[in-house]
């Protein structure tokens, strides 16, 4: 079927964090929200149909995961990423960030160090600090247009008390789709220092044409046994509110340790609607995804053309994947407080401030382009007008 991604769907008064949470989070409910990473699009129709069928059943008791829950994902990973995953490697989690918290407690102790590659998804900092671990920043190298890993800095920071490295693959917010060669080099350093890699691959299906996502654990047996991969349909199919994620943990000892701690928290069961949605998405959602990727590519082209032509003192960092675009405002010469005021108070747009992703994000903003083009255009026009007032 043909999906209409131009349709503007009113999400207000639906308990939407993105829309209804504006006043609490930003102090202004009139902002146009292009911040948190969910889409303003309806999920694939097969997912909607599966949820409706479950709702009509009328009994919403405790839920289990059976073979039918994992089989569509296994087939999806094989077809989309040429990655053969065995069912026993998989374990359910009610979200990736909660899983990170369990992993941190299972494989490190209070006071141990965890490496993140900044600028990076800010909950990585929060979940580490909440569990009394020290965050070590391995800052990505930025040449003005492109980000790469700084392996020399990473090697220097591999002290004996570093236990984990959290990898964002594809990277949020800079949009890099790490190459196989980069991942091999990263893996060599981590294995040498016995540092377990936690690979957050939640954006793995949102890849632009010309780029290929490489699952870290698919590269070699050594990396397979030295990593934990976090996956979810939430970004791919816009199902974040269902809280259904899967971890790939091929190493038996690692898997048992994680599952024991997860069971102690009584968080091993998905909600009633997550199961049919999860299965339908991976079994029947590919047609929707392919149309989505085309629409996102057109939105990106629109964004780049608009910025280049009408806001030339802002730069778009060319993404390779995800629908989260990293915008460079440094030419404006504003500090973080001034930039925040410009975007929120003057332009009346809600973006993610770059500094929240770590100090290398100072002067940047993250914009979510997974919305109807009319909303994206309105946000850019507002930003353009606000910048012209200070020129």
Coordinates of C-alpha atoms in Angstrom, one line a residue:
X1 CA 0.0 0.0 0.0
X2 CA 1.0 3.6 -0.5
X3 CA 1.7 5.5 2.8
X4 CA 1.1 9.3 3.1
X5 CA 4.0 10.7 5.2
X6 CA 2.8 14.2 4.3
X7 CA -0.3 13.8 6.5
X8 CA -0.2 16.0 9.5
X9 CA -1.5 14.1 12.5
X10 CA -2.5 16.1 15.6
X11 CA -0.6 14.4 18.5
X12 CA -1.6 16.9 21.2
X13 CA -3.7 15.6 24.1
X14 CA -2.5 12.0 23.5
X15 CA 0.1 12.1 26.3
X16 CA 2.8 12.6 23.8
X17 CA 6.2 13.4 25.4
X18 CA 7.2 15.2 22.2
X19 CA 4.2 17.4 22.0
X20 CA 2.3 17.4 25.3
X21 CA 5.5 17.4 27.3
X22 CA 6.7 20.8 25.9
X23 CA 5.5 23.0 28.7
X24 CA 7.0 20.8 31.4
X25 CA 10.3 20.3 29.7
X26 CA 10.8 23.6 27.8
X27 CA 8.5 25.9 29.7
X28 CA 6.6 26.8 26.6
X29 CA 3.8 24.7 25.1
X30 CA 3.7 26.8 21.9
X31 CA 7.1 25.5 20.6
X32 CA 7.2 23.5 17.4
X33 CA 8.8 20.2 18.5
X34 CA 11.5 18.5 16.4
X35 CA 13.5 17.1 19.3
X36 CA 13.0 13.6 20.9
X37 CA 13.6 10.7 18.5
X38 CA 10.1 9.5 17.6
X39 CA 8.3 10.2 14.4
X40 CA 5.2 12.1 13.6
X41 CA 4.1 9.3 11.3
X42 CA 1.6 6.5 11.8
X43 CA 3.2 3.0 12.3
X44 CA 2.9 0.5 9.4
X45 CA -0.7 -0.7 8.8
X46 CA 0.0 -4.3 9.7
X47 CA 1.2 -3.2 13.1
X48 CA -1.9 -1.1 13.7
X49 CA -4.1 -4.1 12.6
X50 CA -2.2 -6.4 15.0
X51 CA -2.7 -4.1 17.9
X52 CA -6.4 -3.7 17.1
X53 CA -6.8 -7.4 17.0
X54 CA -5.1 -7.8 20.4
X55 CA -7.3 -5.0 21.8
X56 CA -10.5 -6.6 20.6
X57 CA -9.6 -9.8 22.4
X58 CA -10.4 -8.0 25.6
X59 CA -8.1 -9.8 28.0
X60 CA -4.9 -8.1 28.8
X61 CA -3.1 -10.4 31.2
X62 CA 0.6 -11.2 31.7
X63 CA 2.5 -11.9 28.5
X64 CA 5.3 -14.2 27.5
X65 CA 7.7 -14.3 24.5
X66 CA 7.5 -17.4 22.4
X67 CA 9.4 -18.5 19.3
X68 CA 7.0 -16.5 17.1
X69 CA 8.2 -13.4 18.9
X70 CA 11.9 -13.8 17.9
X71 CA 11.6 -15.6 14.5
X72 CA 10.6 -12.4 12.5
X73 CA 13.5 -10.5 14.0
X74 CA 16.0 -13.3 13.2
X75 CA 14.7 -13.4 9.6
X76 CA 14.9 -9.6 9.4
X77 CA 18.5 -9.4 10.6
X78 CA 19.5 -12.1 8.0
X79 CA 17.7 -10.3 5.2
X80 CA 18.5 -6.7 6.0
X81 CA 22.0 -7.0 7.5
X82 CA 23.3 -10.5 6.5
X83 CA 23.6 -11.4 10.2
X84 CA 22.7 -14.9 11.3
X85 CA 21.5 -14.8 14.9
X86 CA 20.6 -17.8 16.9
X87 CA 17.4 -17.7 19.0
X88 CA 19.1 -18.6 22.2
X89 CA 21.3 -15.5 21.9
X90 CA 18.2 -13.2 22.3
X91 CA 16.7 -11.8 25.4
X92 CA 13.9 -9.4 25.9
X93 CA 14.2 -6.0 27.6
X94 CA 11.7 -3.3 28.2
X95 CA 13.8 -0.7 26.5
X96 CA 17.5 -0.2 25.7
X97 CA 18.3 2.4 28.4
X98 CA 16.9 0.1 31.1
X99 CA 19.0 -2.7 29.6
X100 CA 22.1 -0.5 29.8
X101 CA 21.5 0.0 33.5
X102 CA 21.3 -3.8 34.0
X103 CA 24.4 -4.3 31.9
X104 CA 26.4 -1.7 33.8
X105 CA 25.5 -3.3 37.1
X106 CA 26.2 -6.8 35.8
X107 CA 29.6 -6.2 34.3
X108 CA 31.1 -3.4 36.5
X109 CA 31.3 -2.1 40.0
X110 CA 30.7 1.3 41.6
X111 CA 33.7 3.5 40.8
X112 CA 34.6 1.7 37.6
X113 CA 34.9 3.6 34.3
X114 CA 32.8 3.5 31.2
X115 CA 33.9 5.0 27.9
X116 CA 31.5 6.9 25.6
X117 CA 32.4 8.6 22.3
X118 CA 31.2 12.2 22.5
X119 CA 29.2 14.0 21.3
X120 CA 26.8 11.1 22.0
X121 CA 23.3 10.2 23.1
X122 CA 23.0 11.8 26.5
X123 CA 21.2 9.0 28.4
X124 CA 24.6 7.1 28.2
X125 CA 26.0 9.7 30.7
X126 CA 22.9 9.6 32.9
X127 CA 22.6 5.8 33.2
X128 CA 26.3 5.5 34.0
X129 CA 26.3 8.2 36.7
X130 CA 23.1 6.9 38.2
X131 CA 24.8 3.6 38.8
X132 CA 27.9 5.3 40.3
X133 CA 30.2 4.7 37.4
X134 CA 32.7 7.3 36.1
X135 CA 32.2 8.4 32.5
X136 CA 35.3 8.8 30.3
X137 CA 34.9 10.7 27.1
X138 CA 36.7 9.5 24.0
X139 CA 35.9 12.6 21.9
X140 CA 35.2 12.0 18.2
X141 CA 37.5 13.9 15.8
X142 CA 35.6 16.5 13.7
X143 CA 37.4 18.1 10.7
X144 CA 34.6 20.6 10.1
X145 CA 32.5 18.4 8.0
X146 CA 33.0 14.8 9.0
X147 CA 33.4 12.8 12.3
X148 CA 35.9 9.9 12.8
X149 CA 36.9 7.8 15.8
X150 CA 40.1 9.0 17.7
X151 CA 41.8 5.6 18.3
X152 CA 45.0 7.1 19.7
X153 CA 42.9 8.9 22.4
X154 CA 40.9 5.7 23.0
X155 CA 44.1 3.7 23.6
X156 CA 45.4 6.2 26.0
X157 CA 42.2 6.1 28.1
X158 CA 42.2 2.3 28.4
X159 CA 43.2 2.0 32.1
X160 CA 42.6 -1.1 34.2
X161 CA 39.4 0.3 35.8
X162 CA 37.7 0.8 32.4
X163 CA 35.2 -2.0 32.1
X164 CA 32.8 -1.1 29.4
X165 CA 32.5 1.0 26.2
X166 CA 29.1 2.1 25.0
X167 CA 29.1 2.3 21.2
X168 CA 26.5 4.2 19.2
X169 CA 26.2 2.4 15.8
X170 CA 24.9 4.2 13.8
X171 CA 26.0 7.2 15.8
X172 CA 23.5 9.5 17.5
X173 CA 23.7 12.5 17.0
X174 CA 26.4 12.9 14.3
X175 CA 24.9 10.3 11.9
X176 CA 28.0 8.2 11.2
X177 CA 27.4 4.7 10.0
X178 CA 30.7 3.1 11.2
X179 CA 32.6 1.1 8.6
X180 CA 33.7 -2.5 9.1
X181 CA 37.3 -1.3 9.3
X182 CA 36.5 1.3 12.0
X183 CA 34.6 -1.3 14.1
X184 CA 37.4 -3.9 13.8
X185 CA 40.0 -1.3 15.0
X186 CA 37.7 -0.4 17.9
X187 CA 37.2 -4.1 18.7
X188 CA 40.9 -4.8 18.7
X189 CA 41.6 -2.1 21.3
X190 CA 38.7 -3.1 23.5
X191 CA 39.6 -6.8 23.4
X192 CA 43.2 -6.0 24.1
X193 CA 42.2 -4.3 27.4
X194 CA 39.4 -6.7 28.2
X195 CA 36.7 -3.9 27.9
X196 CA 33.2 -5.2 27.0
X197 CA 31.5 -3.4 24.1
X198 CA 27.9 -2.5 24.4
X199 CA 26.7 -1.7 20.9
X200 CA 23.5 0.3 20.7
X201 CA 22.3 -0.4 17.2
X202 CA 18.7 0.9 17.6
X203 CA 19.0 3.0 14.4
X204 CA 20.5 0.2 12.3
X205 CA 17.6 0.1 9.8
X206 CA 17.6 3.8 9.1
X207 CA 20.6 3.9 6.7
X208 CA 20.9 6.1 3.6
X209 CA 21.5 4.6 0.2
X210 CA 25.2 4.1 -0.5
X211 CA 26.0 3.1 3.1
X212 CA 25.8 -0.2 4.9
X213 CA 25.2 -0.9 8.5
X214 CA 27.7 -3.4 9.9
X215 CA 26.6 -5.2 13.1
X216 CA 29.6 -5.3 15.4
X217 CA 28.9 -8.8 16.5
X218 CA 28.7 -10.1 12.9
X219 CA 32.3 -9.3 12.1
X220 CA 34.0 -12.1 13.9
X221 CA 33.6 -14.8 16.6
X222 CA 35.9 -12.8 18.8
X223 CA 33.8 -9.6 18.6
X224 CA 30.6 -11.7 18.9
X225 CA 31.7 -13.1 22.2
X226 CA 33.1 -9.7 23.4
X227 CA 30.0 -7.6 22.8
X228 CA 26.3 -7.1 23.7
X229 CA 24.1 -5.7 20.9
X230 CA 21.0 -3.7 21.7
X231 CA 18.1 -3.7 19.2
X232 CA 14.5 -2.5 19.0
X233 CA 11.8 -1.8 16.5
X234 CA 11.1 1.6 18.2
X235 CA 13.1 3.8 15.8
X236 CA 12.6 1.8 12.7
X237 CA 8.8 1.5 12.9
X238 CA 7.9 4.3 15.4
X239 CA 7.0 2.0 18.3
X240 CA 8.9 3.7 21.1
X241 CA 5.9 3.9 23.4
X242 CA 5.5 0.1 23.5
X243 CA 8.9 -0.5 25.2
X244 CA 10.0 -3.7 23.5
X245 CA 13.7 -4.2 22.9
X246 CA 15.9 -7.2 22.3
X247 CA 19.5 -7.8 23.3
X248 CA 21.8 -10.1 21.3
X249 CA 24.2 -11.8 23.8
X250 CA 26.0 -14.7 22.1
X251 CA 28.3 -15.3 25.1
X252 CA 26.6 -17.8 27.3
X253 CA 28.1 -16.6 30.6
X254 CA 27.3 -13.0 29.7
X255 CA 23.8 -13.8 28.8
X256 CA 23.2 -15.8 32.0
X257 CA 24.6 -12.9 34.1
X258 CA 22.4 -10.4 32.4
X259 CA 19.2 -12.5 32.6
X260 CA 19.7 -13.2 36.3
X261 CA 19.9 -9.5 37.1
X262 CA 17.0 -8.7 34.8
X263 CA 14.8 -11.3 36.5
X264 CA 15.7 -9.9 39.9
X265 CA 14.0 -6.7 38.7
X266 CA 10.9 -8.5 37.5
X267 CA 11.1 -6.8 34.1
X268 CA 11.3 -9.9 31.9
X269 CA 7.8 -9.7 30.4
X270 CA 6.6 -7.4 27.5
X271 CA 3.3 -5.6 27.6
X272 CA 0.3 -7.2 25.9
X273 CA 0.4 -5.0 22.8
X274 CA 4.2 -5.0 22.3
X275 CA 4.2 -8.7 21.3
X276 CA 1.9 -8.5 18.3
X277 CA 3.3 -5.1 17.2
X278 CA 6.9 -6.5 17.4
X279 CA 6.0 -9.5 15.3
X280 CA 4.0 -7.6 12.7
X281 CA 6.6 -4.9 12.3
X282 CA 9.5 -7.3 11.5
X283 CA 7.3 -9.7 9.5
X284 CA 5.3 -7.2 7.4
X285 CA 6.8 -3.7 7.9
X286 CA 9.4 -3.6 5.1
X287 CA 7.2 -2.0 2.5
X288 CA 6.5 0.9 5.0
X289 CA 10.2 1.2 5.8
X290 CA 11.3 1.5 2.2
X291 CA 8.8 4.3 1.6
X292 CA 9.8 6.0 4.8
X293 CA 13.5 5.9 3.8
X294 CA 12.7 7.6 0.5
X295 CA 10.6 10.3 2.3
X296 CA 13.4 10.9 4.9
X297 CA 15.9 11.3 2.0
X298 CA 13.7 13.9 0.4
X299 CA 13.3 15.7 3.8
X300 CA 17.1 15.7 4.2
X301 CA 17.5 17.2 0.7
X302 CA 14.9 19.8 1.5
X303 CA 16.7 20.7 4.8
X304 CA 20.1 21.0 3.1
X305 CA 18.8 23.1 0.3
X306 CA 16.9 25.4 2.7
X307 CA 19.9 25.8 5.0
X308 CA 22.4 26.4 2.2
X309 CA 20.2 28.9 0.4
X310 CA 18.6 30.8 3.3
X311 CA 20.6 30.2 6.5
X312 CA 24.2 30.0 5.1
X313 CA 25.8 30.6 8.4
X314 CA 24.4 27.3 9.7
X315 CA 26.0 24.0 8.4
X316 CA 24.4 20.6 8.0
X317 CA 26.7 17.8 9.1
X318 CA 26.1 15.2 6.3
X319 CA 24.5 12.1 7.9
X320 CA 24.9 8.6 6.7
X321 CA 22.1 7.2 8.8
X322 CA 19.3 8.0 11.3
X323 CA 16.6 10.7 11.0
X324 CA 18.5 12.9 13.5
X325 CA 20.5 15.7 11.8
X326 CA 23.4 17.5 13.5
X327 CA 23.4 21.2 12.8
X328 CA 26.4 23.4 13.3
X329 CA 25.6 26.9 14.6
X330 CA 29.1 27.9 15.6
X331 CA 29.5 30.5 12.9
X332 CA 26.9 32.6 14.8
X333 CA 29.4 33.1 17.6
X334 CA 26.8 32.4 20.3
X335 CA 27.4 30.6 23.6
X336 CA 25.2 27.7 24.7
X337 CA 22.8 30.0 26.7
X338 CA 22.5 32.4 23.8
X339 CA 21.9 29.7 21.2
X340 CA 19.3 28.1 23.4
X341 CA 17.5 31.4 23.7
X342 CA 17.7 31.9 19.9
X343 CA 16.1 28.6 19.1
X344 CA 13.5 28.3 21.9
X345 CA 12.6 31.9 22.7
X346 CA 13.0 33.6 19.4
X347 CA 12.4 30.9 16.8
X348 CA 9.9 29.0 19.1
X349 CA 11.3 25.6 18.1
X350 CA 12.2 22.8 20.3
X351 CA 15.5 21.0 19.3
X352 CA 18.0 19.1 21.3
X353 CA 20.8 21.4 22.5
X354 CA 24.2 20.1 21.4
X355 CA 25.9 20.6 24.8
X356 CA 23.7 17.9 26.3
X357 CA 25.5 15.3 24.2
X358 CA 28.8 16.3 25.8
X359 CA 31.1 19.3 25.6
X360 CA 32.1 18.6 22.0
X361 CA 28.5 19.4 21.1
X362 CA 28.7 23.0 22.2
X363 CA 27.4 25.2 19.3
X364 CA 25.4 22.4 17.7
X365 CA 21.7 21.5 17.7
X366 CA 20.0 18.1 16.8
X367 CA 16.9 18.3 14.7
X368 CA 14.5 15.4 14.0
X369 CA 13.4 15.4 10.4
X370 CA 11.0 12.4 10.8
X371 CA 7.9 14.6 10.4
X372 CA 5.7 15.9 7.5
X373 CA 7.7 18.3 5.3
X374 CA 5.3 21.1 6.1
X375 CA 6.3 20.9 9.8
X376 CA 10.0 20.8 8.9
X377 CA 9.6 23.8 6.6
X378 CA 7.8 25.8 9.3
X379 CA 10.5 25.1 11.8
X380 CA 13.3 26.1 9.4
X381 CA 11.4 29.3 8.5
X382 CA 11.1 30.2 12.2
X383 CA 14.9 29.6 12.7
X384 CA 15.7 31.6 9.6
X385 CA 13.7 34.6 10.9
X386 CA 15.2 34.4 14.3
X387 CA 18.8 34.4 12.9
X388 CA 18.1 37.3 10.6
X389 CA 17.2 39.4 13.6
X390 CA 20.7 39.0 15.0
X391 CA 22.6 39.4 11.7

